[in-house]
């Protein structure tokens, strides 16, 4: 079957996705949507549509994630009038109203309506692309997420999928590598090594066998970029893997995906079957001399298996532990054969670059950091979500425009990028352009895309301690600086947050940090001290407050704070005492209440429950 | 392979391509510290000590993993490298008990205690079986630990003793990975690897199965390659560093593996692998069995001849005379039953002797015993009177058949039932107690070299056979040296190889040595389902006696026991002790009473797990019983109001000073208690002590809590602040001695509780003799509390260590075989039971 024929078929199928004679409902059902209750919403739609005898003329699709985490469950409804409306925060109890408002009455259910998604905008509500969260975004990696049915390969192909592969197969392998080099794409797993150059190394090594691996072992706490792509657009990644395989001369590809991503694995498995059916996998792909097979390897979830040498050990059936480089994987990798390993986001970008060309991609971003980057925006921010922005965009645009600013109107204090391997960037750098070079300048890293916004009520020592609990647990134990260093860092940070810190601790933290950075075997250990070192650089005062004055300026460290009730503000409503999990608050109704300091565990529930700001922290 | 030129520390070096920077540096005579690197293992890069700087390379690459490249410029010494290495070393040591290295008394302590002190779990170098060979300690002594001042993180793993031969103390492990890497190298699939992550990461088996179930074949390579005291051979554990290492051949089966015999003071410690390659591997019998066979308590040590019902010890000449007379009197065919594992020279001499007396020689295979068909045939001949005499060098025939001969001679190393009926018995030196040559199953002739002293009067068989032949008047046996015999031996056939290689499967080891069941000699072999005739009595006596109400390991090696013993509790007074026997067969051991409750009828003790007796007590569980408790014994402490009393306790003494503190306090004294330990995690009962004294002070040898030092430092500090009227010190001999020396100079009257070896505790045996002011006193009835300034400490230390060898050899016998065989995780359907 020629690729034209395949595309023709796909086009027909894609038209069926948008039928004027039927109702269409898209429900965001990636893991994030499911967690918010998308399956219950779908069930409810079926039930209510059946009640209204509309089920037979309605198509319901589960699509991937649009990245609007704060607004899940997202439902897009298209009536026979062609009007498409995106609704946010849909709960099963609102489903009947939605159907009645739009499908029965032909209007819009305004309380939940978020945007209209058809090409001609409806005047009453904004267009999707005009939403503040969308305005500054450029969606290349996420081009299909939430838009197509991820279980349908035709949808992917209809939107340009596999044309990049078809184009690559017309080119020589060296031309493909040249194209990727021209695009300026750099590894999106964190280190930012130029992808084309990496491929050229693996291509250059002579061997009877070579491998390409897709690293889908996304492990940073709070990061979910790769999961979203795999769940919402698996073919984009697999096409990239094929191109990489063709470029370096590999005949086998592995996708190493953590077992905690069952939906992603299911989508990948379906996609592989479909690729075989279409002749996009197996012998002589699209009639070329290129043959390729893909295997999925489920990882057990060790963070260190995201490190390339550990990941390869794990595929080989060994304990996931890093080894020293050289030899680099491009020379001796999986089963001691030349191996190229790229992250999910990189490969999804590759397929786009091959489709639209290097120059198009290089048109985005900055001179040294081309293209776009996805971020999982989380923490104390109004609009949490998965975003994709051109490189070089300022932190301010991301946090204030896309993210809608700090939650509850609190003051912005810092942003943590790069997860447990990254660092904190304090508020004064809010206009910093987000690219590899600038983040490194302030002591942080791009990382895989975690971005956690920190407000004034967060303690930086506690923040560093949190990340160290993660790395201390995830250190594989092989090398001394990482295994022992993380334990000591965590112990010291815990002591400081509990008021047991000593002045000499800061020096010890710096020394251990330097030893880990300079002495550890792999990236995990080399970067594990970053959260400590960057907060020490920017917030030494905060550490000293804990140590010298036994005070937590942010009011977050439980051992160093106590809660009290301002009698002047307290109305005696009793909300605090009802919220208290340990019954530490007593008082007569309509009289000021009081907190028993002996019983209080400083959880802060009372402060959250109080409507009169009568609970004070000191 | 081409030659590569590079520069290291300014030296121009040429090495083969593929060489690592570390190897190249070593070749140039430069020393770079490392722990995980081993010449027989591939590069690993875990300890991070061998970091170097390489021009043009970012950061600090490890020299062990970096291959040389042409023109490379390497720096191995710089300020940055030194800081990095010292910090790394300190991080490594923070996970390894290190207080001895930070102790202000280390040099004096090691001078007075040249051998490491036995302990269950190792909590410091002084209590480490590997102290004298530890590569980690060596590195620390070279570099010092003064960069970071980190607290020790003691992971409190239990001492793993659930396999037949090894004691594994993972609290000492620095995860260099040598053990699992050598296991992988030799056996392909390693039985062990790093398990778990982060601070829980440690060496272990898959799913934490016991070693018996993990696929481990007990080749011992991991033990021999471990740079620390983590993995130890339970038998050799406390014997110290070998002083002799000889390449020889294992004679325990026809395979004839090459081994390296390690011995100390003329006693074999172990056969170890001659190298760390697959072809060097040994079976568990060779690796762990040989030394236990040689040191067995069942060894025959003197020539014996029968007089009536008894075998009487005699000298060699008398024995030869009696035996040659006996053989002549038997007046008929003599059959020689000779083990095929006997050396070539000795087999040759036996054959020559057999032919010179017109006798027959039957070669007995490894697995042959009295039920062998060849032996059955011989039995018939003996009954028919065709064979009159038998000479056997093993347990190949039953005592009944032997009894039917006119004369019988046993030339063997090990006691058996044959001693009930044999007419004469001669003690043989075996294995590496003798020399010669051995033809292994693959046909090669290998050397047998001596490395161990035979026990008692035992002699090599070649000497025995020659002397006996000469005594019989035969010619051609005039050999003074073995070489002369060797030259006569030619084309002997190689023995048949074993059907299955015991090095591949631990269940395929030979079950007999010279006809004796090996499991009768080395009891822990019973774990491999090999035949055994002797009953195993481990675990008996736990149901009768004094009820153990409470048992807790309060800190590593210190066990707090509360026992129901109303009679002891009723009469107990401060300073007294009780003698305990865990089982009917146990040794009697004295322990100071820490507390008692007359109404409840209970006593409490703190027991430090050190050797066999304390181990037996420590392994009891609450609800089980202690066979015997006698007490209270010894003279009580005289408690008067003297003013300010200083009580100092270390180790078990922390518990022992408690009743004294309480009594002195009740008598109206100002009581100052001081306790010391190697590190803060080894201190215990602080709250209890604080309640019965006015002031509690703490000292640690690593400075992790309180004063950096011990009781001595505390005494000198306190004495500057206030007057001490009386001092009582309880703890190890070293500490008591040091403190009394100080208090003498300070003129403080000082009493100590002495801890000599004690047997009956009532003044009968005299084992606990001590010299006080040059007067002999018995610690049990005249003490245990004496004037510390009058003690002859040298004598006490000498007497306490008098039985060290026996104590060390008794340790392997503490293996609880029942537990061992049932430590099994179950579920595999093999039929063995779960615990």
Short mmCIF file of N, CA, C and O in Angstrom, two decimals, chain A residues 300-304 318-319 321-324 326 471-481 483-485 487-488 491-492 508 511-512 514-516 518-521 526, chain B residues 44-48 51 59-60 62 65-67 80 83-84 87-88 91-92 94-95 147-148 150-153 173-175 180 184 193-201:
data_model
loop_
_atom_site.label_atom_id
_atom_site.label_comp_id
_atom_site.label_asym_id
_atom_site.label_seq_id
_atom_site.Cartn_x
_atom_site.Cartn_y
_atom_site.Cartn_z
N UNK A 300 9.78 -0.90 36.46
CA UNK A 300 9.13 -1.07 37.76
C UNK A 300 9.04 0.23 38.55
O UNK A 300 8.55 0.26 39.66
N UNK A 301 9.53 1.31 37.96
CA UNK A 301 9.31 2.60 38.60
C UNK A 301 10.46 3.18 39.40
O UNK A 301 10.28 4.15 40.10
N UNK A 302 11.64 2.58 39.28
CA UNK A 302 12.80 3.18 39.96
C UNK A 302 13.17 4.46 39.22
O UNK A 302 13.32 4.46 38.00
N UNK A 303 13.33 5.54 39.96
CA UNK A 303 13.64 6.83 39.36
C UNK A 303 14.94 6.76 38.54
O UNK A 303 15.04 7.33 37.46
N UNK A 304 15.90 6.02 39.07
CA UNK A 304 17.22 5.98 38.43
C UNK A 304 17.15 5.33 37.05
O UNK A 304 18.02 5.55 36.21
N UNK A 318 18.71 -6.77 34.17
CA UNK A 318 19.56 -6.62 35.34
C UNK A 318 19.00 -5.56 36.28
O UNK A 318 18.05 -4.86 35.94
N UNK A 319 19.63 -5.42 37.44
CA UNK A 319 19.21 -4.37 38.36
C UNK A 319 19.53 -3.02 37.73
O UNK A 319 20.62 -2.81 37.22
N UNK A 321 21.01 0.01 37.44
CA UNK A 321 22.07 0.79 38.10
C UNK A 321 22.88 1.45 37.00
O UNK A 321 23.18 0.82 36.00
N UNK A 322 23.28 2.71 37.22
CA UNK A 322 24.06 3.37 36.18
C UNK A 322 25.47 2.79 36.12
O UNK A 322 25.94 2.20 37.08
N UNK A 323 26.10 2.99 34.98
CA UNK A 323 27.52 2.65 34.88
C UNK A 323 28.24 3.87 34.33
O UNK A 323 27.62 4.80 33.82
N UNK A 324 29.54 3.84 34.48
CA UNK A 324 30.32 4.99 34.04
C UNK A 324 30.36 5.07 32.52
O UNK A 324 30.32 4.06 31.83
N UNK A 326 32.83 7.00 29.51
CA UNK A 326 32.66 6.05 28.43
C UNK A 326 32.71 4.60 28.91
O UNK A 326 33.19 4.39 30.00
N UNK A 471 14.92 12.01 46.52
CA UNK A 471 16.17 11.46 45.99
C UNK A 471 16.82 10.48 46.95
O UNK A 471 17.43 9.50 46.52
N UNK A 472 16.67 10.72 48.24
CA UNK A 472 17.25 9.79 49.21
C UNK A 472 16.65 8.40 49.02
O UNK A 472 17.33 7.40 49.10
N UNK A 473 15.35 8.39 48.76
CA UNK A 473 14.64 7.14 48.54
C UNK A 473 14.98 6.49 47.22
O UNK A 473 14.95 5.28 47.08
N UNK A 474 15.27 7.33 46.23
CA UNK A 474 15.43 6.82 44.87
C UNK A 474 16.89 6.59 44.47
O UNK A 474 17.15 6.06 43.41
N UNK A 475 17.82 7.01 45.31
CA UNK A 475 19.23 6.73 45.03
C UNK A 475 19.36 5.21 44.87
O UNK A 475 18.81 4.46 45.67
N UNK A 476 20.07 4.78 43.84
CA UNK A 476 20.12 3.33 43.62
C UNK A 476 21.03 2.66 44.63
O UNK A 476 20.97 1.45 44.81
N UNK A 477 21.90 3.45 45.27
CA UNK A 477 22.76 2.88 46.30
C UNK A 477 24.12 2.48 45.80
O UNK A 477 24.98 2.10 46.58
N UNK A 478 24.34 2.58 44.50
CA UNK A 478 25.62 2.08 43.99
C UNK A 478 26.80 2.95 44.43
O UNK A 478 27.77 2.44 44.99
N UNK A 479 26.74 4.25 44.20
CA UNK A 479 27.92 5.04 44.51
C UNK A 479 27.78 5.77 45.85
O UNK A 479 26.69 6.12 46.28
N UNK A 480 28.91 5.95 46.48
CA UNK A 480 28.95 6.47 47.85
C UNK A 480 28.40 7.90 47.98
O UNK A 480 27.57 8.16 48.85
N UNK A 481 28.86 8.86 47.17
CA UNK A 481 28.41 10.24 47.42
C UNK A 481 26.90 10.38 47.37
O UNK A 481 26.31 11.08 48.19
N UNK A 483 24.49 7.84 47.67
CA UNK A 483 23.80 7.03 48.69
C UNK A 483 23.92 7.66 50.07
O UNK A 483 22.92 7.85 50.77
N UNK A 484 25.13 7.99 50.46
CA UNK A 484 25.32 8.53 51.80
C UNK A 484 25.02 10.03 51.86
O UNK A 484 24.50 10.53 52.84
N UNK A 485 25.37 10.73 50.78
CA UNK A 485 25.16 12.18 50.76
C UNK A 485 23.69 12.54 50.90
O UNK A 485 23.34 13.42 51.69
N UNK A 487 21.38 10.87 52.30
CA UNK A 487 20.93 10.58 53.67
C UNK A 487 21.33 11.69 54.63
O UNK A 487 20.53 12.15 55.44
N UNK A 488 22.59 12.14 54.52
CA UNK A 488 23.05 13.18 55.44
C UNK A 488 22.36 14.51 55.15
O UNK A 488 21.97 15.21 56.08
N UNK A 491 18.94 14.29 56.59
CA UNK A 491 18.97 14.33 58.06
C UNK A 491 19.21 15.75 58.56
O UNK A 491 18.57 16.20 59.51
N UNK A 492 20.14 16.44 57.93
CA UNK A 492 20.45 17.80 58.38
C UNK A 492 19.27 18.72 58.11
O UNK A 492 18.87 19.50 58.98
N UNK A 508 28.46 22.19 56.20
CA UNK A 508 28.42 20.75 55.91
C UNK A 508 27.52 20.49 54.69
O UNK A 508 27.86 19.69 53.82
N UNK A 511 29.43 21.35 51.62
CA UNK A 511 30.52 20.40 51.32
C UNK A 511 29.97 19.09 50.78
O UNK A 511 30.50 18.54 49.82
N UNK A 512 28.92 18.60 51.43
CA UNK A 512 28.34 17.35 50.94
C UNK A 512 27.79 17.57 49.53
O UNK A 512 27.98 16.75 48.63
N UNK A 514 28.77 19.66 47.28
CA UNK A 514 29.86 19.73 46.30
C UNK A 514 30.41 18.34 46.03
O UNK A 514 30.72 17.99 44.88
N UNK A 515 30.52 17.51 47.08
CA UNK A 515 31.04 16.16 46.90
C UNK A 515 30.11 15.34 46.00
O UNK A 515 30.55 14.61 45.13
N UNK A 516 28.81 15.52 46.23
CA UNK A 516 27.85 14.78 45.41
C UNK A 516 27.91 15.23 43.96
O UNK A 516 27.87 14.43 43.03
N UNK A 518 30.42 16.68 42.34
CA UNK A 518 31.68 16.35 41.68
C UNK A 518 31.99 14.87 41.69
O UNK A 518 32.76 14.40 40.87
N UNK A 519 31.42 14.15 42.67
CA UNK A 519 31.87 12.78 42.85
C UNK A 519 30.88 11.70 42.45
O UNK A 519 31.26 10.55 42.34
N UNK A 520 29.60 12.05 42.26
CA UNK A 520 28.61 10.99 42.01
C UNK A 520 28.77 10.38 40.63
O UNK A 520 29.27 11.01 39.71
N UNK A 521 28.29 9.16 40.54
CA UNK A 521 28.43 8.40 39.29
C UNK A 521 27.49 8.90 38.21
O UNK A 521 27.88 9.04 37.06
N UNK A 526 24.62 13.57 40.93
CA UNK A 526 25.29 14.83 40.61
C UNK A 526 24.37 16.03 40.81
O UNK A 526 24.81 17.13 41.08
N UNK B 44 33.96 -0.81 37.84
CA UNK B 44 32.62 -0.67 38.41
C UNK B 44 32.31 0.79 38.75
O UNK B 44 31.24 1.29 38.49
N UNK B 45 33.27 1.47 39.36
CA UNK B 45 33.10 2.91 39.59
C UNK B 45 32.12 3.29 40.66
O UNK B 45 31.38 4.26 40.52
N UNK B 46 32.07 2.55 41.77
CA UNK B 46 31.07 2.85 42.81
C UNK B 46 31.62 3.63 43.99
O UNK B 46 30.93 4.44 44.57
N UNK B 47 32.88 3.38 44.37
CA UNK B 47 33.35 4.01 45.61
C UNK B 47 33.77 5.45 45.38
O UNK B 47 33.79 6.24 46.31
N UNK B 48 34.05 5.81 44.18
CA UNK B 48 34.37 7.19 43.77
C UNK B 48 35.63 7.72 44.44
O UNK B 48 35.81 8.93 44.54
N UNK B 51 38.98 9.07 41.81
CA UNK B 51 38.78 10.18 40.87
C UNK B 51 40.11 10.85 40.52
O UNK B 51 41.03 10.90 41.35
N UNK B 59 34.76 17.65 34.85
CA UNK B 59 34.56 17.02 36.15
C UNK B 59 35.72 16.14 36.58
O UNK B 59 36.87 16.35 36.21
N UNK B 60 35.37 15.15 37.37
CA UNK B 60 36.38 14.29 37.98
C UNK B 60 36.08 12.83 37.66
O UNK B 60 35.41 12.15 38.42
N UNK B 62 36.37 8.80 37.20
CA UNK B 62 37.01 7.75 38.00
C UNK B 62 38.06 7.05 37.14
O UNK B 62 37.77 6.65 36.02
N UNK B 65 37.40 3.42 35.68
CA UNK B 65 36.48 3.14 34.57
C UNK B 65 36.90 3.84 33.29
O UNK B 65 36.27 3.64 32.25
N UNK B 66 37.93 4.69 33.37
CA UNK B 66 38.28 5.47 32.18
C UNK B 66 39.42 4.81 31.42
O UNK B 66 40.51 4.64 31.97
N UNK B 67 39.18 4.41 30.19
CA UNK B 67 40.27 3.83 29.41
C UNK B 67 41.24 4.92 28.94
O UNK B 67 40.83 6.07 28.75
N UNK B 80 41.91 19.92 45.08
CA UNK B 80 40.50 19.60 44.85
C UNK B 80 40.22 18.12 44.95
O UNK B 80 39.24 17.69 45.53
N UNK B 83 40.31 17.01 48.58
CA UNK B 83 39.08 17.34 49.29
C UNK B 83 37.95 16.40 48.88
O UNK B 83 37.21 15.88 49.72
N UNK B 84 37.85 16.18 47.60
CA UNK B 84 36.78 15.32 47.10
C UNK B 84 36.92 13.90 47.65
O UNK B 84 35.96 13.31 48.14
N UNK B 87 36.17 13.84 51.46
CA UNK B 87 34.73 13.94 51.73
C UNK B 87 34.03 12.63 51.38
O UNK B 87 33.17 12.15 52.12
N UNK B 88 34.42 12.05 50.25
CA UNK B 88 33.80 10.79 49.84
C UNK B 88 34.11 9.69 50.86
O UNK B 88 33.24 8.93 51.26
N UNK B 91 32.03 10.20 53.84
CA UNK B 91 30.65 9.77 53.58
C UNK B 91 30.57 8.24 53.65
O UNK B 91 29.66 7.68 54.23
N UNK B 92 31.56 7.58 53.07
CA UNK B 92 31.58 6.12 53.09
C UNK B 92 31.66 5.62 54.53
O UNK B 92 30.90 4.75 54.95
N UNK B 94 30.72 7.15 57.15
CA UNK B 94 29.57 7.50 57.98
C UNK B 94 28.55 6.37 57.95
O UNK B 94 27.66 6.32 58.79
N UNK B 95 28.68 5.46 57.00
CA UNK B 95 27.78 4.32 56.97
C UNK B 95 28.48 3.06 57.44
O UNK B 95 28.00 1.95 57.18
N UNK B 147 37.23 15.82 57.58
CA UNK B 147 36.75 16.84 56.66
C UNK B 147 35.33 17.30 57.02
O UNK B 147 35.02 18.47 56.99
N UNK B 148 34.48 16.36 57.37
CA UNK B 148 33.05 16.69 57.48
C UNK B 148 32.47 16.54 58.89
O UNK B 148 31.50 17.18 59.22
N UNK B 150 30.79 13.92 60.28
CA UNK B 150 29.41 13.45 60.10
C UNK B 150 29.04 12.44 61.17
O UNK B 150 29.88 11.67 61.61
N UNK B 151 27.78 12.44 61.60
CA UNK B 151 27.36 11.40 62.52
C UNK B 151 27.30 10.05 61.81
O UNK B 151 27.07 9.99 60.61
N UNK B 152 27.56 8.98 62.56
CA UNK B 152 27.48 7.65 61.96
C UNK B 152 26.02 7.27 61.77
O UNK B 152 25.20 7.48 62.64
N UNK B 153 25.75 6.73 60.59
CA UNK B 153 24.39 6.20 60.36
C UNK B 153 24.52 4.68 60.48
O UNK B 153 25.07 4.03 59.60
N UNK B 173 28.93 -3.06 55.52
CA UNK B 173 29.04 -3.07 54.06
C UNK B 173 29.05 -1.65 53.51
O UNK B 173 28.26 -0.82 53.90
N UNK B 174 29.98 -1.39 52.59
CA UNK B 174 30.03 -0.08 51.94
C UNK B 174 29.59 -0.21 50.47
O UNK B 174 29.79 0.70 49.68
N UNK B 175 28.96 -1.33 50.16
CA UNK B 175 28.41 -1.57 48.83
C UNK B 175 29.43 -1.40 47.70
O UNK B 175 29.11 -0.83 46.66
N UNK B 180 28.97 -9.43 44.77
CA UNK B 180 28.03 -9.89 43.74
C UNK B 180 28.68 -9.93 42.38
O UNK B 180 28.31 -10.73 41.52
N UNK B 184 28.81 -13.16 40.02
CA UNK B 184 28.38 -13.14 38.62
C UNK B 184 29.49 -13.65 37.71
O UNK B 184 29.24 -14.42 36.78
N UNK B 193 22.99 -9.73 44.94
CA UNK B 193 23.12 -8.47 44.23
C UNK B 193 22.73 -7.38 45.20
O UNK B 193 22.37 -7.67 46.35
N UNK B 194 22.76 -6.13 44.73
CA UNK B 194 22.24 -5.08 45.60
C UNK B 194 20.72 -5.19 45.54
O UNK B 194 20.15 -5.32 44.47
N UNK B 195 20.10 -5.16 46.71
CA UNK B 195 18.64 -5.17 46.73
C UNK B 195 18.16 -3.88 47.41
O UNK B 195 18.90 -3.26 48.16
N UNK B 196 16.97 -3.52 47.15
CA UNK B 196 16.34 -2.29 47.67
C UNK B 196 17.07 -1.03 47.17
O UNK B 196 18.03 -1.14 46.41
N UNK B 197 16.58 0.13 47.63
CA UNK B 197 17.14 1.39 47.11
C UNK B 197 17.47 2.33 48.26
O UNK B 197 17.05 2.13 49.38
N UNK B 198 18.19 3.39 47.89
CA UNK B 198 18.48 4.46 48.85
C UNK B 198 19.13 3.93 50.10
O UNK B 198 20.02 3.09 50.05
N UNK B 199 18.66 4.42 51.24
CA UNK B 199 19.30 4.01 52.49
C UNK B 199 19.03 2.55 52.82
O UNK B 199 19.68 1.97 53.68
N UNK B 200 18.07 1.96 52.15
CA UNK B 200 17.77 0.54 52.40
C UNK B 200 18.60 -0.36 51.50
O UNK B 200 18.52 -1.59 51.61
N UNK B 201 19.34 0.22 50.58
CA UNK B 201 20.12 -0.60 49.64
C UNK B 201 21.12 -1.44 50.40
O UNK B 201 21.82 -0.95 51.29
#
